[in-house]
Each structure stands twice: as structure tokens, then as C-alpha cells.
Amino acid sequence: NFPALQLGTAVPPARQATFECSFIPAEPMGGGRSAW
């Protein structure tokens, strides 16, 4: 969880949006954050 959060805050808002979009569908499964 921490690595993903740090990346989101480090990258610009534009990239953060894409990161969140990728995380949203993977979050319910719990594999998205675990993989990263």
C-alpha cells in the first residue's frame, strides 16, 4: 500500500489520475495494490 501511495503523490496529477484509474478496477480484487 505505501509504495503505491508514495508513487501517486510523487508523480504529477495527470499521472496520478491514470494510476488511480488503473487501481480502481483492481482494488476490489485486492491484487492491484499487492502486485505494485
C-alpha positions as a Python dict, from the first residue, in 0.01 Angstrom:
ca = {
    (1, 'N'): (0, 0, 0),
    (2, 'F'): (271, 252, 92),
    (3, 'P'): (471, 220, -235),
    (4, 'A'): (158, 284, -440),
    (5, 'L'): (58, 585, -228),
    (6, 'Q'): (408, 733, -248),
    (7, 'L'): (410, 698, -628),
    (8, 'G'): (73, 867, -654),
    (9, 'T'): (192, 1167, -453),
    (10, 'A'): (530, 1185, -627),
    (11, 'V'): (403, 1188, -987),
    (12, 'P'): (212, 1485, -1134),
    (13, 'P'): (-171, 1496, -1103),
    (14, 'A'): (-208, 1380, -1465),
    (15, 'R'): (-17, 1060, -1400),
    (16, 'Q'): (-182, 1016, -1063),
    (17, 'A'): (-520, 1014, -1238),
    (18, 'T'): (-407, 732, -1466),
    (19, 'F'): (-265, 542, -1169),
    (20, 'E'): (-592, 575, -978),
    (21, 'C'): (-790, 466, -1285),
    (22, 'S'): (-575, 155, -1302),
    (23, 'F'): (-617, 92, -929),
    (24, 'I'): (-995, 138, -915),
    (25, 'P'): (-1080, -183, -1112),
    (26, 'A'): (-804, -376, -935),
    (27, 'E'): (-884, -256, -583),
    (28, 'P'): (-1196, -475, -532),
    (29, 'M'): (-986, -781, -619),
    (30, 'G'): (-703, -669, -392),
    (31, 'G'): (-444, -777, -649),
    (32, 'G'): (-371, -432, -791),
    (33, 'R'): (-208, -287, -481),
    (34, 'S'): (-48, -617, -385),
    (35, 'A'): (117, -652, -727),
    (36, 'W'): (259, -297, -713),
}
